[in-house]
Short mmCIF file of C-alpha atoms in Angstrom, two decimals:
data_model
loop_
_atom_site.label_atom_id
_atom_site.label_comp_id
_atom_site.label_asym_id
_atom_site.label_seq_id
_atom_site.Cartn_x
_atom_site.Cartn_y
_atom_site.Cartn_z
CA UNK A 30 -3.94 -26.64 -3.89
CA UNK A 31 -2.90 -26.73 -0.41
CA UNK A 32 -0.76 -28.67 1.65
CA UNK A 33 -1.72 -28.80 5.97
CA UNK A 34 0.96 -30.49 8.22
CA UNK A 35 -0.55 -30.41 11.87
CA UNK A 36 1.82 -32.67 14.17
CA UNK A 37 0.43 -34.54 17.37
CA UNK A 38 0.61 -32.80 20.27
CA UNK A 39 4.86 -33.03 22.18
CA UNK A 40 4.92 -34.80 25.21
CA UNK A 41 6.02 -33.39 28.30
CA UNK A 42 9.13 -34.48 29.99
CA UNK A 43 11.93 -32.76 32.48
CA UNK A 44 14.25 -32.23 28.80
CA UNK A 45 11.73 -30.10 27.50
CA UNK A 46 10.36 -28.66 30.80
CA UNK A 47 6.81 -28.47 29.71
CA UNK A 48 8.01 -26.99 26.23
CA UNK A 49 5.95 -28.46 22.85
CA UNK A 50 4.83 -27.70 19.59
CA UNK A 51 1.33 -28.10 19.64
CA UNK A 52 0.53 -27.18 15.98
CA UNK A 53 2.57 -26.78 12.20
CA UNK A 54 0.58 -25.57 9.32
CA UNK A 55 0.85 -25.03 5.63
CA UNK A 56 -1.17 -23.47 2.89
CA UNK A 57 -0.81 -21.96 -0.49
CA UNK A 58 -2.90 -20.79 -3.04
CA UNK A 59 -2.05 -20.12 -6.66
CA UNK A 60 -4.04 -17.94 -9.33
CA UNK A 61 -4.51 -16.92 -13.01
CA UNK A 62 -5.93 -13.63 -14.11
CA UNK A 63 -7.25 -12.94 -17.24
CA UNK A 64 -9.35 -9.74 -18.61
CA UNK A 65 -12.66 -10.85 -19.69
CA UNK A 66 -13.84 -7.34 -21.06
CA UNK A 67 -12.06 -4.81 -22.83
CA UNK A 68 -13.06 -1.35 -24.16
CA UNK A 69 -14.75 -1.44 -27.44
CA UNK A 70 -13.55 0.81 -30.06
CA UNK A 71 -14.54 1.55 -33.58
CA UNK A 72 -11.28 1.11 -36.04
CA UNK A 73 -13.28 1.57 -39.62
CA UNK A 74 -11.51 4.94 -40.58
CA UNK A 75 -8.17 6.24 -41.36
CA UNK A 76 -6.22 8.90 -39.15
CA UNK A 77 -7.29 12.21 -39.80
CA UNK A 78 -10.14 14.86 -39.84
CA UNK A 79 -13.73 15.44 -41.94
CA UNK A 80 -12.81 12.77 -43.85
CA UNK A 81 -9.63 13.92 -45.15
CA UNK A 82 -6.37 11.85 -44.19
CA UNK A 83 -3.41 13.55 -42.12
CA UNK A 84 -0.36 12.12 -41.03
CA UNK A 85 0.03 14.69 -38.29
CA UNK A 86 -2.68 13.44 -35.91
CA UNK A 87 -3.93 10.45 -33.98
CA UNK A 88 -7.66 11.83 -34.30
CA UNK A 89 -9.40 8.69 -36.62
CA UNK A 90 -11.96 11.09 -38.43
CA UNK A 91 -9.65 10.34 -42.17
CA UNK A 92 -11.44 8.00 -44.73
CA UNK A 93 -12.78 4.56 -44.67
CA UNK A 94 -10.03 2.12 -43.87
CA UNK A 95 -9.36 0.53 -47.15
CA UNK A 96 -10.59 -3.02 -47.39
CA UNK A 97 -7.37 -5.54 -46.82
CA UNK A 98 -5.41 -3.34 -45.04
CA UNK A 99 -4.13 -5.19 -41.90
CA UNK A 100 -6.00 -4.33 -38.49
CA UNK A 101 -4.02 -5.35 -35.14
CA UNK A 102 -5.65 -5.54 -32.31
CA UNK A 103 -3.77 -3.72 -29.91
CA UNK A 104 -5.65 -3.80 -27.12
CA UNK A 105 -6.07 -7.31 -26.35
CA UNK A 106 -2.16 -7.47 -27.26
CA UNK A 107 -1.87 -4.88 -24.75
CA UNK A 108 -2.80 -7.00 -21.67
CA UNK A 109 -1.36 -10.22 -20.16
CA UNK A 110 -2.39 -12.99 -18.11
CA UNK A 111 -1.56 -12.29 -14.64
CA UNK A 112 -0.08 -14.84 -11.97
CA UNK A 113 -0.65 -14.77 -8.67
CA UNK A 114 0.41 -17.12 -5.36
CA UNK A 115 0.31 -17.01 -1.54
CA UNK A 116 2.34 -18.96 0.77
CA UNK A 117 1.37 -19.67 4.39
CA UNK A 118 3.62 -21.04 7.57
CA UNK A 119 3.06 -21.01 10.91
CA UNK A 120 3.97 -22.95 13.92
CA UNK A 121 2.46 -22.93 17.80
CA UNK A 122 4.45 -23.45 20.69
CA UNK A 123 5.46 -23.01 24.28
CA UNK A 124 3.66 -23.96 27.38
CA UNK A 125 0.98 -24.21 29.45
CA UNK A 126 1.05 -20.69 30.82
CA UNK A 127 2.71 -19.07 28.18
CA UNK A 128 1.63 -20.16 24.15
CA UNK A 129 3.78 -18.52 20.48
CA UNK A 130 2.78 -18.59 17.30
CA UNK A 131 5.12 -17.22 14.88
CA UNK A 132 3.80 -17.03 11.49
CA UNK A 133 5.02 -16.08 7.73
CA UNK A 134 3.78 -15.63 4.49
CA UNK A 135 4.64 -14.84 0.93
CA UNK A 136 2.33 -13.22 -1.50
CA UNK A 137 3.17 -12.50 -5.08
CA UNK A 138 0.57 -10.78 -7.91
CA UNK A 139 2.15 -9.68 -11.41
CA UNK A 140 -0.56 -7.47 -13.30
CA UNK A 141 -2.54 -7.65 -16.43
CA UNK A 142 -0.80 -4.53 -17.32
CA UNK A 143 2.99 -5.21 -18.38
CA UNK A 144 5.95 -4.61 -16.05
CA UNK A 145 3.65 -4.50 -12.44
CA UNK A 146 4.02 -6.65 -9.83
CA UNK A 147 3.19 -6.46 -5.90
CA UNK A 148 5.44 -8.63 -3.77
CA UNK A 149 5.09 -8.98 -0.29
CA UNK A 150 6.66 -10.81 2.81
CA UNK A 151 4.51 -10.69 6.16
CA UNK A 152 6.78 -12.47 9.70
CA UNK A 153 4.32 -11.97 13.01
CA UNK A 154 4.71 -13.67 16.23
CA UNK A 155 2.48 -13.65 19.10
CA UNK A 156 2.07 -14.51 22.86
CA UNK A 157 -0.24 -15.21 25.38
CA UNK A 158 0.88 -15.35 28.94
CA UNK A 159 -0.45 -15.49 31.92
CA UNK A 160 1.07 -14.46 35.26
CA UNK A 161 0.00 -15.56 38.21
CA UNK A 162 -3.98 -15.71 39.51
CA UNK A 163 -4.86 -12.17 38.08
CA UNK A 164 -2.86 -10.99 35.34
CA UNK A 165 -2.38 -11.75 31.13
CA UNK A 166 -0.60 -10.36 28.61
CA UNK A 167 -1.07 -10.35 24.63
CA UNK A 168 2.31 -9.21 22.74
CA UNK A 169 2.82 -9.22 19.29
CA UNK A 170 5.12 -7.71 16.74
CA UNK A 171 4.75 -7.85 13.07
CA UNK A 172 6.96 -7.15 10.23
CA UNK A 173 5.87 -6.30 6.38
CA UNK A 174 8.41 -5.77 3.62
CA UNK A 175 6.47 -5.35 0.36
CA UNK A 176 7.98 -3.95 -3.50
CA UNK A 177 5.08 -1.91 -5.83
CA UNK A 178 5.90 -2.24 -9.73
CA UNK A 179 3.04 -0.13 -10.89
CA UNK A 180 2.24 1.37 -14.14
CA UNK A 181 1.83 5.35 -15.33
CA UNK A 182 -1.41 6.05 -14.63
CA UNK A 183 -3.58 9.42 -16.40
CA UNK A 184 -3.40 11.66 -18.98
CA UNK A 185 -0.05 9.92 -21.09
CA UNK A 186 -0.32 7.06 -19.56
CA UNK A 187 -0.76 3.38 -21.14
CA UNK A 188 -4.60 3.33 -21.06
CA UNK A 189 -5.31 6.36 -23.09
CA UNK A 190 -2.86 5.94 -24.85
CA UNK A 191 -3.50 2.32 -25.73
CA UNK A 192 -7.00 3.63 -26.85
CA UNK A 193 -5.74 5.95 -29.12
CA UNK A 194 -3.06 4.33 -30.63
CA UNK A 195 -4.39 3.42 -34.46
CA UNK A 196 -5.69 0.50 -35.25
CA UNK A 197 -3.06 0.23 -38.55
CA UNK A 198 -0.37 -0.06 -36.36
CA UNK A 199 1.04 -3.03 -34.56
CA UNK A 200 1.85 -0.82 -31.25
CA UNK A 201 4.53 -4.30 -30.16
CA UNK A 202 6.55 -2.81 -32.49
CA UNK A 203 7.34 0.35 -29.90
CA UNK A 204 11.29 0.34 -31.11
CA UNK A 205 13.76 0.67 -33.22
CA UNK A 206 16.48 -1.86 -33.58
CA UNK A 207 18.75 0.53 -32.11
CA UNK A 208 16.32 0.57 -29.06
CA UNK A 209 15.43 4.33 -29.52
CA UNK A 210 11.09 5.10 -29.43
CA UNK A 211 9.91 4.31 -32.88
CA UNK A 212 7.64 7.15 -34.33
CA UNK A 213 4.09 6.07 -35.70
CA UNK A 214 2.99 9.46 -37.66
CA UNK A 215 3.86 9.77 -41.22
CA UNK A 216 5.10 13.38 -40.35
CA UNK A 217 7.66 12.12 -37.48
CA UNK A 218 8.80 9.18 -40.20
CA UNK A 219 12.19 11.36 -40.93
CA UNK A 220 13.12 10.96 -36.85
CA UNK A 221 13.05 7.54 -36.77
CA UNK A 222 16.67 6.91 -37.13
CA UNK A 223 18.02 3.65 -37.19
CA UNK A 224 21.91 4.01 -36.74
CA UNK A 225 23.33 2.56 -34.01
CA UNK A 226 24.93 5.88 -32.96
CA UNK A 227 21.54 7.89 -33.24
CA UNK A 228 20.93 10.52 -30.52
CA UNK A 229 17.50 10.57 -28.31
CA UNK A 230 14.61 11.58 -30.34
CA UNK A 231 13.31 14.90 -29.33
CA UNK A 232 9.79 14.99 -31.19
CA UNK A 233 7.02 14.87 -28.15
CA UNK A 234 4.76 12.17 -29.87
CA UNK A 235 2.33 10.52 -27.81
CA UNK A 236 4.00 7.48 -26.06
CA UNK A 237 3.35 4.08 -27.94
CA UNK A 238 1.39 2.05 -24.94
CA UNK A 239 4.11 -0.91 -24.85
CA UNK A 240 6.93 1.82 -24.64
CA UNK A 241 5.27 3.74 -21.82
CA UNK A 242 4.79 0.40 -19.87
CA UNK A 243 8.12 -0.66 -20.78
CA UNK A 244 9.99 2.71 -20.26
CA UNK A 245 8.47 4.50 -17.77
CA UNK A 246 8.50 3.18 -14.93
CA UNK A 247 7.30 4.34 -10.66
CA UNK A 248 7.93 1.90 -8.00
CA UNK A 249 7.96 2.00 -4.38
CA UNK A 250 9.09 -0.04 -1.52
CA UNK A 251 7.72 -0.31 2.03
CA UNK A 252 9.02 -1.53 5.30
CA UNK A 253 6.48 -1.83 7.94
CA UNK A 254 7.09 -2.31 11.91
CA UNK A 255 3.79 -2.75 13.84
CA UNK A 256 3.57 -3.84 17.79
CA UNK A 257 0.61 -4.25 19.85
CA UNK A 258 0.30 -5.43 23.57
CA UNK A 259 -2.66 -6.31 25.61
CA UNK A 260 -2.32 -6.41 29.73
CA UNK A 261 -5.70 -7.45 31.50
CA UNK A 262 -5.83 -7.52 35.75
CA UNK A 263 -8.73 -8.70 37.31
CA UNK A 264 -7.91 -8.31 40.86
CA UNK A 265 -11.57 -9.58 41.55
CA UNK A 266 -14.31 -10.68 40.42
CA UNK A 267 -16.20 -7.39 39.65
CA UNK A 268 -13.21 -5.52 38.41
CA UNK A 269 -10.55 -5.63 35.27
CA UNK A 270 -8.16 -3.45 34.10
CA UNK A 271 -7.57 -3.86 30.83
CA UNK A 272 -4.82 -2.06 28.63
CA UNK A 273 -4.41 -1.84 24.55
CA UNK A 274 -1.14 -0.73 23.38
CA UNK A 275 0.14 0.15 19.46
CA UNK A 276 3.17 1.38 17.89
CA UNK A 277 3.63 1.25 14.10
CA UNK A 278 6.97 2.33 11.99
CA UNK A 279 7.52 2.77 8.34
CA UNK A 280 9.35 3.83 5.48
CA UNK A 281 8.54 4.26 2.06
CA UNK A 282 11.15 4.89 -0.61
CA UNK A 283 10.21 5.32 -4.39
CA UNK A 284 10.78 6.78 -7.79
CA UNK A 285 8.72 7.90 -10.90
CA UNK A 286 11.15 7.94 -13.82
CA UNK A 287 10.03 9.08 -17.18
CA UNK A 288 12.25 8.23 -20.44
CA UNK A 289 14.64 10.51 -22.47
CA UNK A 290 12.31 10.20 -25.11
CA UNK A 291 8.84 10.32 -23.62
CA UNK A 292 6.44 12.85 -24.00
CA UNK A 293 5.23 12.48 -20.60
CA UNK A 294 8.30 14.71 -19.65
CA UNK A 295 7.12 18.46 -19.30
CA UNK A 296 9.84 19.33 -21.90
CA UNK A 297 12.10 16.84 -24.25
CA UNK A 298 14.64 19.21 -23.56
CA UNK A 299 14.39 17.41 -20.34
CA UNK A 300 16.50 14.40 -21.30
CA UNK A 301 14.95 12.22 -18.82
CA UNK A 302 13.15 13.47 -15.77
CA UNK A 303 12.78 11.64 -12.14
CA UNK A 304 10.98 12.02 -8.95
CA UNK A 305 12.16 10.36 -6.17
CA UNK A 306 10.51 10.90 -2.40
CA UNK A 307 10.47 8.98 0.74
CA UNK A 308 7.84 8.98 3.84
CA UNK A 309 8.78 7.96 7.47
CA UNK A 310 5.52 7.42 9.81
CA UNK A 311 5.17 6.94 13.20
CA UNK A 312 2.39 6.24 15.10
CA UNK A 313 1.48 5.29 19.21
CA UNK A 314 -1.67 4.73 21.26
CA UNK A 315 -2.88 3.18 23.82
CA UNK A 316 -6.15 3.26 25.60
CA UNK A 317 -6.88 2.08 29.46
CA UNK A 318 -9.85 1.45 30.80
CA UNK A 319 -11.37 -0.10 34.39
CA UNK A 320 -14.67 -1.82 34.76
CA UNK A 321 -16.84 -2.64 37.17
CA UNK A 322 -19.64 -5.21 37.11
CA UNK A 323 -22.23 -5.87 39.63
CA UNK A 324 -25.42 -7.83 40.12
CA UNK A 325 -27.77 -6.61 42.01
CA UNK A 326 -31.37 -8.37 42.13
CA UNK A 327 -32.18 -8.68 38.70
CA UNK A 328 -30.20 -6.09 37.83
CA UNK A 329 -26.89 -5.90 36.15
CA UNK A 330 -24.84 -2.88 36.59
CA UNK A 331 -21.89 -1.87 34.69
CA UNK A 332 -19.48 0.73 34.66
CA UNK A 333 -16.49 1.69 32.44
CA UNK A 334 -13.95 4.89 33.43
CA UNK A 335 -11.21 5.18 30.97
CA UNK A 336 -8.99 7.09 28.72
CA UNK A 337 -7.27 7.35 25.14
CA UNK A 338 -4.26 8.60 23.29
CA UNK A 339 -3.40 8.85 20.08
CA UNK A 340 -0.10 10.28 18.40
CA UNK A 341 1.03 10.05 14.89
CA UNK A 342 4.10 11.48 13.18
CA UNK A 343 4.64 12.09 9.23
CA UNK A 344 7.75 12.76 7.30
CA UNK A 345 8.52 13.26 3.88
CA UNK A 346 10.94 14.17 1.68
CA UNK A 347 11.14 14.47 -2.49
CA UNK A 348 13.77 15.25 -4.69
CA UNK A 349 12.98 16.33 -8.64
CA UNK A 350 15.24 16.66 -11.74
CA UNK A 351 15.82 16.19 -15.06
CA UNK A 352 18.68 14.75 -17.30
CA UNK A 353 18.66 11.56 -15.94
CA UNK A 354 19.80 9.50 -19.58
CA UNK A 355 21.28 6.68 -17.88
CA UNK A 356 18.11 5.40 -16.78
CA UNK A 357 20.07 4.86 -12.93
CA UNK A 358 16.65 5.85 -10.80
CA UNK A 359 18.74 7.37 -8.79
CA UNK A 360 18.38 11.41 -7.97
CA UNK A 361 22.16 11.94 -8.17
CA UNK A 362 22.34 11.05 -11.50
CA UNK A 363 20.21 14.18 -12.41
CA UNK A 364 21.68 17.48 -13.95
CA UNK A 365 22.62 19.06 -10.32
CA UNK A 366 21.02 22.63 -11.43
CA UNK A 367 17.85 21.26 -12.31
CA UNK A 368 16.75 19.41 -9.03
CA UNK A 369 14.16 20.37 -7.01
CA UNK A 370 13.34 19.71 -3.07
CA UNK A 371 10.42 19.09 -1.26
CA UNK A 372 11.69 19.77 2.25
CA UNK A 373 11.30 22.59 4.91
CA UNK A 374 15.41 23.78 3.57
CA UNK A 375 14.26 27.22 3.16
CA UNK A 376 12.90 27.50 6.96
CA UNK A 377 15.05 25.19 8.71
CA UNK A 378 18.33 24.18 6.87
CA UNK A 379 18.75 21.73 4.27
CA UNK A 380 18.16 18.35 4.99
CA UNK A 381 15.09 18.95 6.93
CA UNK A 382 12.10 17.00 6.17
CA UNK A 383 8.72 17.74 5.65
CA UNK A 384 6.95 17.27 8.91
CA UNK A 385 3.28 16.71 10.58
CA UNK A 386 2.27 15.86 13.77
CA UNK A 387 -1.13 15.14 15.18
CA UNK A 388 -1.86 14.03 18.82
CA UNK A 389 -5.73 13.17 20.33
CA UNK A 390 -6.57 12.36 24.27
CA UNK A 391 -9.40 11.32 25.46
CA UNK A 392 -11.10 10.47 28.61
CA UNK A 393 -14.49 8.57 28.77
CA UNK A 394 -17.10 7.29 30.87
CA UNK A 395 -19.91 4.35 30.03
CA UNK A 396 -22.88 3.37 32.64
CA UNK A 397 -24.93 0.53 31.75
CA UNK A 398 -28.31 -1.05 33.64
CA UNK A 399 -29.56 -3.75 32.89
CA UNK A 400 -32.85 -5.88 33.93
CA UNK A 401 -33.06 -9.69 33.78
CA UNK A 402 -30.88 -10.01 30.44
CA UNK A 403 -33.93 -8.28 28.71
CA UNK A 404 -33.67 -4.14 28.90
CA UNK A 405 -30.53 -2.20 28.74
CA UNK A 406 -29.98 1.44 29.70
CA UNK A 407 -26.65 2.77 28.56
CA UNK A 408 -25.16 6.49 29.33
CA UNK A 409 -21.80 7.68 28.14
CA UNK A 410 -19.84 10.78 27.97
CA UNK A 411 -16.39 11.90 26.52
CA UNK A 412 -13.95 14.85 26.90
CA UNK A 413 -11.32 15.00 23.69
CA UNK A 414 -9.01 17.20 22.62
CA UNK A 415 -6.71 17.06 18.87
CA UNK A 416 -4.07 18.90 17.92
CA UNK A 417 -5.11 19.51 14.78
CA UNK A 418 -8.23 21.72 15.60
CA UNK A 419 -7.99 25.44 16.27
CA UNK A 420 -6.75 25.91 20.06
CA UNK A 421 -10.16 27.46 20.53
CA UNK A 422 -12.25 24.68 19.59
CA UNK A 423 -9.20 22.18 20.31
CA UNK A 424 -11.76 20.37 23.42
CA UNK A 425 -14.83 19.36 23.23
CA UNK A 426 -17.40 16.84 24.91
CA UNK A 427 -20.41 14.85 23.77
CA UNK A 428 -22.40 12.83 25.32
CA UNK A 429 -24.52 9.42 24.32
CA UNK A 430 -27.46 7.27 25.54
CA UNK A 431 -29.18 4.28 24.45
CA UNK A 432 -31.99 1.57 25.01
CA UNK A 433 -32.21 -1.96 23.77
CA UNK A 434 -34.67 -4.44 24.79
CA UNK A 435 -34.38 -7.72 23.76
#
């Protein structure tokens, strides 16, 4: 459904000083996600291999399945029905030189897969202002906070995992009452231990699908700063100067945390092993640009002389370790001998991040002809040079032509 509020247009009076609200709007959206087609699998044989039954596999090459034994279907149990909704808001204002909109919005999607979930919250507000006879300008700034629930994904993961998992066995049941991993191979039965005081299993079974989704877990989160300005001067008729501005900020901070007892770990001697890393971007450019226009007859003549640059910034930073029992996420609660870092420490100190840097400039120039609205001639060349190319091939120029009739 959705709901639009759009108020008449303020009037003006010496309280307000020319000041109104011209516009206030309102929309949402709501969905429901469902998988129409799973995988297909074949569940008519017993665990095993050539026909003979072992209870130290998950390979399904054993016997015929015996007729009345219970079949679950584990894949369709597997997957949920997703939710999803959007919510809209934004309001115009200001006056007659000089016009804001600010603007929010809310979008939430949980996943067919249990446990995942993508939240995020979007604020922007924009002007447009104009400044005497000749000038404009078009500022904006935007901020995005958004949270990433998401799912192990390849080999151990849920998916081949789910597919593997036998057919005989109701995979919801992934624990034991004492909330350790329950074992499904008749040669792992003996670990399953159901005192309350039981230690963490230690046998590196493949991960039931439910507990993998329900205890493994990666997640990120993401605040985003982005800022744009646009300045046009047209001085006359025949010429404008016209600059683009950008700026954008971020951070990303996340985890991947694997259980005590799941075999994802490299070793089950690990106890529990967790990744944690974080990014910083940065990122600026601008390009500026003049152009003249002139008629001459019946032709049109156009020329644009500008010039680009582009700068971004990358920093990252991981930590890695093992031990971590108490499920905290957090990479201080990992056995301090075991942790790893993936940072420049051994170069430049500890606490130095991972670092890249790339920068671009450009200058350009664009001719154009053009004869009663019908043919167009169009020359350009370009000079750039990027950081990240050898110094000796760090310039270069191309040029470009073109011809359109209409």
């Amino acid at each position: 459904g959705a709901i639009v509020i759009t108020t008449k247009k303020a009037k003006i009076n010496q309280q307000t000083k020319g000041f109104v609200i011209t516009n206030v709007n309102y929309d949402n959206s709501f969905r429901i996600q469902k998988l129409q087609y799973l995988p297909k699998t074949y569940n008519g044989f017993q665990l095993g291999l050539n026909g003979v039954a072992q209870n130290n596999t998950f390979s399904a090459f054993g016997p015929p399945i015996a007729p009345g034994t219970p079949i679950y279907d584990n894949v369709s149990n597997f997957f949920k029905v997703a939710l999803g909704q959007t919510h809209n808001v934004s309001v115009d204002f200001g006056t007659a030189k000089s016009i804001f909109r600010l603007s929010g919005s809310y979008y939430e999607q949980t996943g067919v897969v249990p446990n995942t979930k993508l939240t995020r919250y979007n604020f922007r507000l924009t002007n447009t202002t104009r400044i005497g006879k000749y000038l404009d300008i078009s500022p904006s700034i935007s901020y995005i906070n958004s949270a990433n629930d998401k799912a192990m994904k390849g080999a151990g993961g849920y998916l081949l995992n789910l597919l593997l998992w036998p057919a005989t066995d109701d995979a919801q049941n992934y624990l034991l009452p004492n909330g350790h991993k329950r074992y499904a191979l008749g040669l792992n039965n003996g670990s399953n231990n159901v005192a309350p005081d039981a230690p963490l299993g230690t046998v590196a079974e493949a991960d039931n699908p439910f507990f993998t989704a329900n205890r493994n877990f990666s997640k990120d989160r993401t605040d985003n700063i982005l800022t744009t300005l646009g300045i046009n001067y047209n001085p006359t008729k025949w010429l404008t100067i016209s600059g683009r501005f950008g700026y954008q900020y971020y951070y990303t901070s996340g985890f991947q945390y694997k259980d005590p007892e799941s075999a994802m770990q490299s070793s089950m001697l690990n106890k529990g092993s967790l990744d944690n890393y974080w990014n910083k971007f940065y990122a600026y450019n601008h390009t500026i640009s003049a152009t003249l226009k002139k008629n001459v007859g019946q032709f049109s003549l156009r020329l644009t002389l500008g010039t680009r640059w582009s700068q971004t910034e990358l920093k990252y930073y991981g930590i890695s370790g093992t031990g971590d029992s108490t499920r905290s996420f957090d990479s201080s609660s990992t056995i301090q001998a075991s942790r790893t870092r993936l940072s420049r420490a051994t170069l430049y100190g500890a606490g130095e991040w991972n670092y890249k840097e790339a920068m671009q400039v450009a200058g350009f120039a664009e001719a154009t002809i053009g004869y009663k609205n019908l043919v167009y001639l169009t020359a350009s060349v370009a000079n750039e040079s990027s950081s990240i190319l050898p110094k000796a091939n760090r310039n270069y120029t191309y040029p470009g032509g073109s011809l359109s009739i209409i």
